[in-house]
Amino acid sequence: MNDNYAGKTTLISGGAGGIGLALAKEFGSLGMNVVIADIDMVALGTAENELKEAGLNVLACQLDVTDYQQWEQCIAAAQKEFGKLHMVVNNAGVGGIPGKIEDTDHATWRWVIDVNLMGVLYGTQAATPAIKAHGEGGWIINVASMAGMMGVPYSSAYAATKAAVVSMTESWAVELKPHNIHVSALCPAFVKTRIHESLRNKQEKYQTVPSKEKVIDKEKLKKNFNAAAALVESGISTELLAKRVVEALNSGQQYIFSHPNYRQATSYRAALIDGAFDDAQQSELVKHLIDDEIASL
């Protein structure tokens, strides 16, 4: 067992499958108590049994991450069962529906925002007091994506929420550092999960009937989902990603990357940003600001 993790407790949203379940197994193998929370009760029961059969200390909790009260209930259950909470993994996420911006359904955007963005906010907001309370420090891991570092055409809702998760992580990392709470953004490229099937768990409140003016091309939609599925299936295993997460935590990383080959994409973005600053520095309108002290909020 690893002394950094042994005897401590992690709560993982979306813990009944995919990345969440792989992280539960990995952290459990390091001696952590594991709380898996998920909206899918059938999958949750199966995952709980699997973890128990592996000899891990596990608690299963129903959780719709868009419901703050359910977050509070899960955290209270974790504290009742294991005494303290040291880590929250904001893993639950959805992929939305790929397509052109002009074909975007507003209810779908709201669903993606509420799960991928508000779910991370709720999880962090609810867990932070519990982690602060014992004074031992801990971890907050927010599952973002490489899409949050570079944008993805035809998947703007997903990319926008993942970019927000990266930005929130950067904000909270500074805010919570004095409390010895390490905040990381996990930004993997393709991983073998069921993210392309996330419509299976779409809550009723986000179900809408398309307007008469908006005709859905079902064949085109099927083609888009098939393409997304092929990319996901080409990815790395969730088990490998889980081990990479622990490796990066041990070396103190704020950004956790799984695919070093994507560095060229972020480097291209950085070059564009540098070029834009060069342009501002040469501007007759704003170049006089170059020596101004950077304001600290």
Tab-separated table of C-alpha atoms in Angstrom:
chain	number	residue	atom	x	y	z
A	1	MET	CA	0.000	0.000	0.000
A	2	ASN	CA	0.980	3.625	-0.575
A	3	ASP	CA	1.228	5.692	2.616
A	4	ASN	CA	-0.034	8.748	0.704
A	5	TYR	CA	-3.393	7.084	0.141
A	6	ALA	CA	-3.779	4.182	2.601
A	7	GLY	CA	-6.699	4.553	4.976
A	8	LYS	CA	-7.994	7.682	3.244
A	9	THR	CA	-11.287	8.045	1.418
A	10	THR	CA	-12.121	9.008	-2.160
A	11	LEU	CA	-15.518	9.779	-3.665
A	12	ILE	CA	-15.770	9.235	-7.413
A	13	SER	CA	-18.713	10.448	-9.482
A	14	GLY	CA	-19.544	8.345	-12.509
A	15	GLY	CA	-17.884	5.552	-10.567
A	16	ALA	CA	-19.933	2.655	-11.915
A	17	GLY	CA	-17.965	2.305	-15.131
A	18	GLY	CA	-15.282	3.618	-17.441
A	19	ILE	CA	-12.648	5.936	-16.013
A	20	GLY	CA	-14.482	6.212	-12.690
A	21	LEU	CA	-14.501	2.488	-12.012
A	22	ALA	CA	-10.881	2.121	-13.114
A	23	LEU	CA	-9.872	4.875	-10.685
A	24	ALA	CA	-11.892	3.206	-7.926
A	25	LYS	CA	-9.971	-0.027	-8.476
A	26	GLU	CA	-6.610	1.761	-8.626
A	27	PHE	CA	-7.108	3.917	-5.539
A	28	GLY	CA	-8.652	0.965	-3.720
A	29	SER	CA	-5.574	-1.113	-4.485
A	30	LEU	CA	-3.524	1.622	-2.820
A	31	GLY	CA	-5.499	1.188	0.377
A	32	MET	CA	-8.117	3.901	-0.012
A	33	ASN	CA	-11.732	3.569	1.011
A	34	VAL	CA	-13.763	4.033	-2.139
A	35	VAL	CA	-17.159	5.691	-2.540
A	36	ILE	CA	-18.558	5.155	-6.023
A	37	ALA	CA	-21.455	7.406	-6.991
A	38	ASP	CA	-23.486	7.083	-10.164
A	39	ILE	CA	-26.864	7.814	-11.727
A	40	ASP	CA	-27.118	4.289	-13.169
A	41	MET	CA	-28.263	2.123	-10.255
A	42	VAL	CA	-27.937	-1.170	-12.122
A	43	ALA	CA	-24.345	-0.477	-13.158
A	44	LEU	CA	-23.651	0.875	-9.661
A	45	GLY	CA	-24.706	-2.376	-8.035
A	46	THR	CA	-22.587	-4.416	-10.415
A	47	ALA	CA	-19.549	-2.211	-9.793
A	48	GLU	CA	-20.048	-2.364	-6.022
A	49	ASN	CA	-20.091	-6.152	-6.081
A	50	GLU	CA	-16.980	-6.257	-8.268
A	51	LEU	CA	-15.050	-4.008	-5.899
A	52	LYS	CA	-16.181	-5.934	-2.838
A	53	GLU	CA	-15.143	-9.217	-4.428
A	54	ALA	CA	-11.712	-7.657	-4.958
A	55	GLY	CA	-11.508	-7.088	-1.210
A	56	LEU	CA	-11.833	-3.301	-1.341
A	57	ASN	CA	-13.619	-1.089	1.175
A	58	VAL	CA	-16.448	0.323	-0.908
A	59	LEU	CA	-19.663	2.272	-0.502
A	60	ALA	CA	-22.110	2.820	-3.373
A	61	CYS	CA	-24.208	5.974	-3.555
A	62	GLN	CA	-26.831	7.065	-6.070
A	63	LEU	CA	-25.890	10.424	-7.553
A	64	ASP	CA	-27.231	12.713	-10.248
A	65	VAL	CA	-24.393	15.255	-10.360
A	66	THR	CA	-26.805	18.009	-11.434
A	67	ASP	CA	-28.541	17.759	-8.040
A	68	TYR	CA	-26.540	19.501	-5.297
A	69	GLN	CA	-28.549	17.900	-2.513
A	70	GLN	CA	-27.561	14.447	-3.738
A	71	TRP	CA	-23.912	15.504	-3.569
A	72	GLU	CA	-24.401	16.528	0.045
A	73	GLN	CA	-26.077	13.214	0.803
A	74	CYS	CA	-23.244	11.190	-0.747
A	75	ILE	CA	-20.593	13.122	1.159
A	76	ALA	CA	-22.507	12.692	4.420
A	77	ALA	CA	-22.769	8.952	3.710
A	78	ALA	CA	-19.028	8.770	3.001
A	79	GLN	CA	-18.216	10.498	6.293
A	80	LYS	CA	-20.625	8.274	8.214
A	81	GLU	CA	-19.124	5.113	6.704
A	82	PHE	CA	-15.424	6.008	6.699
A	83	GLY	CA	-15.101	8.984	9.045
A	84	LYS	CA	-13.321	11.425	6.757
A	85	LEU	CA	-13.260	12.434	3.090
A	86	HIS	CA	-9.867	13.169	1.518
A	87	MET	CA	-10.476	13.129	-2.219
A	88	VAL	CA	-13.241	13.870	-4.692
A	89	VAL	CA	-12.975	12.844	-8.341
A	90	ASN	CA	-15.391	14.816	-10.501
A	91	ASN	CA	-15.536	12.232	-13.249
A	92	ALA	CA	-19.159	12.029	-14.414
A	93	GLY	CA	-19.566	13.546	-17.860
A	94	VAL	CA	-21.512	13.391	-21.101
A	95	GLY	CA	-20.524	13.876	-24.699
A	96	GLY	CA	-23.589	15.647	-25.998
A	97	ILE	CA	-24.687	15.289	-29.612
A	98	PRO	CA	-22.102	16.029	-32.324
A	99	GLY	CA	-23.179	18.372	-35.082
A	100	LYS	CA	-22.994	21.821	-36.655
A	101	ILE	CA	-23.557	24.900	-34.523
A	102	GLU	CA	-26.662	25.844	-36.506
A	103	ASP	CA	-28.171	22.425	-35.738
A	104	THR	CA	-27.496	22.667	-32.012
A	105	ASP	CA	-30.410	21.935	-29.701
A	106	HIS	CA	-30.429	24.312	-26.733
A	107	ALA	CA	-31.699	21.674	-24.319
A	108	THR	CA	-28.761	19.463	-25.254
A	109	TRP	CA	-26.358	22.293	-24.494
A	110	ARG	CA	-28.044	22.823	-21.119
A	111	TRP	CA	-27.701	19.104	-20.353
A	112	VAL	CA	-23.998	19.080	-21.215
A	113	ILE	CA	-23.363	22.250	-19.215
A	114	ASP	CA	-25.257	21.007	-16.180
A	115	VAL	CA	-23.481	17.637	-16.079
A	116	ASN	CA	-19.975	18.535	-17.234
A	117	LEU	CA	-19.640	21.988	-15.684
A	118	MET	CA	-22.179	22.427	-12.902
A	119	GLY	CA	-21.618	18.833	-11.780
A	120	VAL	CA	-17.942	19.625	-11.219
A	121	LEU	CA	-18.802	22.841	-9.398
A	122	TYR	CA	-21.308	21.058	-7.159
A	123	GLY	CA	-18.916	18.223	-6.385
A	124	THR	CA	-16.078	20.552	-5.467
A	125	GLN	CA	-18.258	22.943	-3.510
A	126	ALA	CA	-19.871	20.142	-1.501
A	127	ALA	CA	-16.643	18.215	-0.861
A	128	THR	CA	-14.266	21.055	-0.016
A	129	PRO	CA	-15.603	21.742	3.521
A	130	ALA	CA	-15.395	18.009	4.308
A	131	ILE	CA	-11.784	17.848	3.108
A	132	LYS	CA	-10.840	21.036	4.960
A	133	ALA	CA	-12.493	19.854	8.178
A	134	HIS	CA	-9.898	17.255	9.175
A	135	GLY	CA	-6.889	19.427	8.327
A	136	GLU	CA	-4.964	16.603	6.664
A	137	GLY	CA	-5.227	18.008	3.155
A	138	GLY	CA	-6.348	16.027	0.170
A	139	TRP	CA	-7.081	16.036	-3.529
A	140	ILE	CA	-9.661	17.267	-6.000
A	141	ILE	CA	-9.403	15.691	-9.431
A	142	ASN	CA	-11.542	17.212	-12.163
A	143	VAL	CA	-11.881	15.085	-15.273
A	144	ALA	CA	-11.603	17.446	-18.228
A	145	SER	CA	-10.278	16.398	-21.640
A	146	MET	CA	-7.780	17.365	-24.305
A	147	ALA	CA	-10.876	18.940	-25.861
A	148	GLY	CA	-10.660	21.513	-23.084
A	149	MET	CA	-7.162	22.482	-24.207
A	150	MET	CA	-7.764	22.827	-27.934
A	151	GLY	CA	-11.448	22.859	-28.900
A	152	VAL	CA	-13.178	20.324	-31.117
A	153	PRO	CA	-15.187	21.202	-34.250
A	154	TYR	CA	-18.786	19.919	-34.162
A	155	SER	CA	-18.483	19.176	-30.420
A	156	SER	CA	-18.469	22.722	-29.072
A	157	ALA	CA	-20.697	22.049	-26.059
A	158	TYR	CA	-18.428	19.269	-24.857
A	159	ALA	CA	-15.246	21.252	-25.560
A	160	ALA	CA	-16.602	24.413	-23.928
A	161	THR	CA	-17.492	22.630	-20.697
A	162	LYS	CA	-14.153	20.851	-20.561
A	163	ALA	CA	-12.331	24.156	-21.092
A	164	ALA	CA	-14.355	25.544	-18.196
A	165	VAL	CA	-13.299	22.602	-16.033
A	166	VAL	CA	-9.637	23.360	-16.790
A	167	SER	CA	-10.156	27.020	-15.873
A	168	MET	CA	-12.005	26.169	-12.657
A	169	THR	CA	-9.194	23.816	-11.725
A	170	GLU	CA	-6.628	26.572	-12.221
A	171	SER	CA	-8.653	28.889	-9.992
A	172	TRP	CA	-9.224	26.348	-7.220
A	173	ALA	CA	-5.611	25.135	-7.282
A	174	VAL	CA	-4.477	28.555	-6.055
A	175	GLU	CA	-7.403	29.022	-3.678
A	176	LEU	CA	-7.042	25.650	-1.948
A	177	LYS	CA	-3.258	25.321	-1.879
A	178	PRO	CA	-3.011	26.936	1.595
A	179	HIS	CA	-5.238	24.110	2.852
A	180	ASN	CA	-2.931	21.466	1.380
A	181	ILE	CA	-5.622	20.437	-1.097
A	182	HIS	CA	-4.078	19.605	-4.451
A	183	VAL	CA	-6.364	20.304	-7.418
A	184	SER	CA	-5.693	18.660	-10.785
A	185	ALA	CA	-7.349	18.634	-14.202
A	186	LEU	CA	-7.232	15.271	-15.930
A	187	CYS	CA	-7.024	15.944	-19.662
A	188	PRO	CA	-6.883	12.658	-21.563
A	189	ALA	CA	-7.265	12.199	-25.286
A	190	PHE	CA	-9.217	9.142	-26.411
A	191	VAL	CA	-9.910	6.489	-23.787
A	192	LYS	CA	-12.002	3.347	-24.192
A	193	THR	CA	-15.144	4.453	-22.346
A	194	ARG	CA	-18.846	4.748	-23.157
A	195	ILE	CA	-18.838	8.543	-23.450
A	196	HIS	CA	-20.334	8.247	-26.939
A	197	GLU	CA	-23.297	6.402	-25.387
A	198	SER	CA	-24.015	9.020	-22.721
A	199	LEU	CA	-27.526	9.613	-24.064
A	200	ARG	CA	-28.454	6.368	-22.286
A	201	ASN	CA	-28.445	8.236	-18.965
A	202	LYS	CA	-29.953	11.526	-20.116
A	203	GLN	CA	-32.228	12.739	-17.348
A	204	GLU	CA	-35.918	13.216	-18.095
A	205	LYS	CA	-35.745	16.946	-17.393
A	206	TYR	CA	-33.474	17.363	-20.423
A	207	GLN	CA	-35.619	15.341	-22.804
A	208	THR	CA	-37.276	17.531	-25.426
A	209	VAL	CA	-39.455	17.099	-28.469
A	210	PRO	CA	-37.761	18.688	-31.514
A	211	SER	CA	-39.619	21.645	-32.975
A	212	LYS	CA	-41.359	21.288	-36.327
A	213	GLU	CA	-38.885	23.727	-37.875
A	214	LYS	CA	-35.871	21.605	-36.898
A	215	VAL	CA	-35.739	18.336	-38.776
A	216	ILE	CA	-33.289	15.782	-37.417
A	217	ASP	CA	-31.379	13.834	-40.031
A	218	LYS	CA	-31.287	10.487	-38.247
A	219	GLU	CA	-28.887	8.911	-40.721
A	220	LYS	CA	-26.452	11.800	-40.389
A	221	LEU	CA	-26.756	11.646	-36.614
A	222	LYS	CA	-26.045	7.911	-36.646
A	223	LYS	CA	-22.997	8.530	-38.841
A	224	ASN	CA	-21.696	11.150	-36.380
A	225	PHE	CA	-22.102	8.806	-33.424
A	226	ASN	CA	-20.437	5.943	-35.292
A	227	ALA	CA	-17.457	8.168	-36.040
A	228	ALA	CA	-17.249	9.182	-32.379
A	229	ALA	CA	-17.460	5.536	-31.306
A	230	ALA	CA	-14.569	4.598	-33.596
A	231	LEU	CA	-12.365	7.305	-32.076
A	232	VAL	CA	-13.231	6.240	-28.531
A	233	GLU	CA	-12.523	2.596	-29.295
A	234	SER	CA	-9.089	3.563	-30.644
A	235	GLY	CA	-8.132	4.989	-27.267
A	236	ILE	CA	-6.075	3.716	-24.372
A	237	SER	CA	-7.539	1.500	-21.666
A	238	THR	CA	-9.139	2.993	-18.562
A	239	GLU	CA	-6.777	0.892	-16.450
A	240	LEU	CA	-3.738	2.523	-18.031
A	241	LEU	CA	-5.235	5.963	-17.533
A	242	ALA	CA	-5.920	5.244	-13.852
A	243	LYS	CA	-2.289	4.302	-13.272
A	244	ARG	CA	-1.210	7.439	-15.111
A	245	VAL	CA	-3.383	9.543	-12.796
A	246	VAL	CA	-1.659	8.178	-9.709
A	247	GLU	CA	1.758	8.641	-11.333
A	248	ALA	CA	0.979	12.295	-12.095
A	249	LEU	CA	-0.441	12.942	-8.627
A	250	ASN	CA	2.732	11.556	-7.106
A	251	SER	CA	4.803	14.012	-9.124
A	252	GLY	CA	2.525	16.923	-8.189
A	253	GLN	CA	1.004	17.686	-11.572
A	254	GLN	CA	-1.807	20.226	-11.920
A	255	TYR	CA	-2.532	19.083	-15.466
A	256	ILE	CA	-2.590	15.342	-15.993
A	257	PHE	CA	-1.931	14.363	-19.604
A	258	SER	CA	-2.164	10.867	-20.993
A	259	HIS	CA	-1.122	11.404	-24.611
A	260	PRO	CA	2.234	13.189	-25.066
A	261	ASN	CA	1.654	13.206	-28.830
A	262	TYR	CA	-0.979	15.925	-28.336
A	263	ARG	CA	1.667	18.381	-27.212
A	264	GLN	CA	1.864	19.670	-30.775
A	265	ALA	CA	-1.793	20.731	-30.589
A	266	THR	CA	-1.300	22.753	-27.414
A	267	SER	CA	1.983	24.121	-28.764
A	268	TYR	CA	0.122	25.392	-31.835
A	269	ARG	CA	-2.381	27.104	-29.563
A	270	ALA	CA	0.436	28.614	-27.487
A	271	ALA	CA	2.073	29.919	-30.666
A	272	LEU	CA	-1.171	31.619	-31.677
A	273	ILE	CA	-1.407	33.217	-28.235
A	274	ASP	CA	2.202	34.409	-28.393
A	275	GLY	CA	1.537	35.858	-31.832
A	276	ALA	CA	-1.504	37.704	-30.544
A	277	PHE	CA	0.552	39.202	-27.687
A	278	ASP	CA	3.248	40.227	-30.180
A	279	ASP	CA	0.544	41.991	-32.169
A	280	ALA	CA	-0.691	43.791	-29.038
A	281	GLN	CA	2.855	44.782	-28.091
A	282	GLN	CA	3.295	46.433	-31.495
A	283	SER	CA	-0.066	48.146	-31.379
A	284	GLU	CA	0.005	51.938	-31.198
A	285	LEU	CA	-3.148	51.709	-29.117
A	286	VAL	CA	-2.034	49.443	-26.272
A	287	LYS	CA	1.755	48.952	-26.439
A	288	HIS	CA	2.220	51.511	-23.654
A	289	LEU	CA	0.799	48.931	-21.223
A	290	ILE	CA	3.757	46.563	-21.649
A	291	ASP	CA	5.475	47.656	-18.444
A	292	ASP	CA	2.362	47.942	-16.294
A	293	GLU	CA	2.230	45.720	-13.234
A	294	ILE	CA	-0.087	42.748	-13.638
A	295	ALA	CA	-3.147	43.229	-11.465
A	296	SER	CA	-3.772	40.533	-8.893
A	297	LEU	CA	-7.414	39.921	-8.001
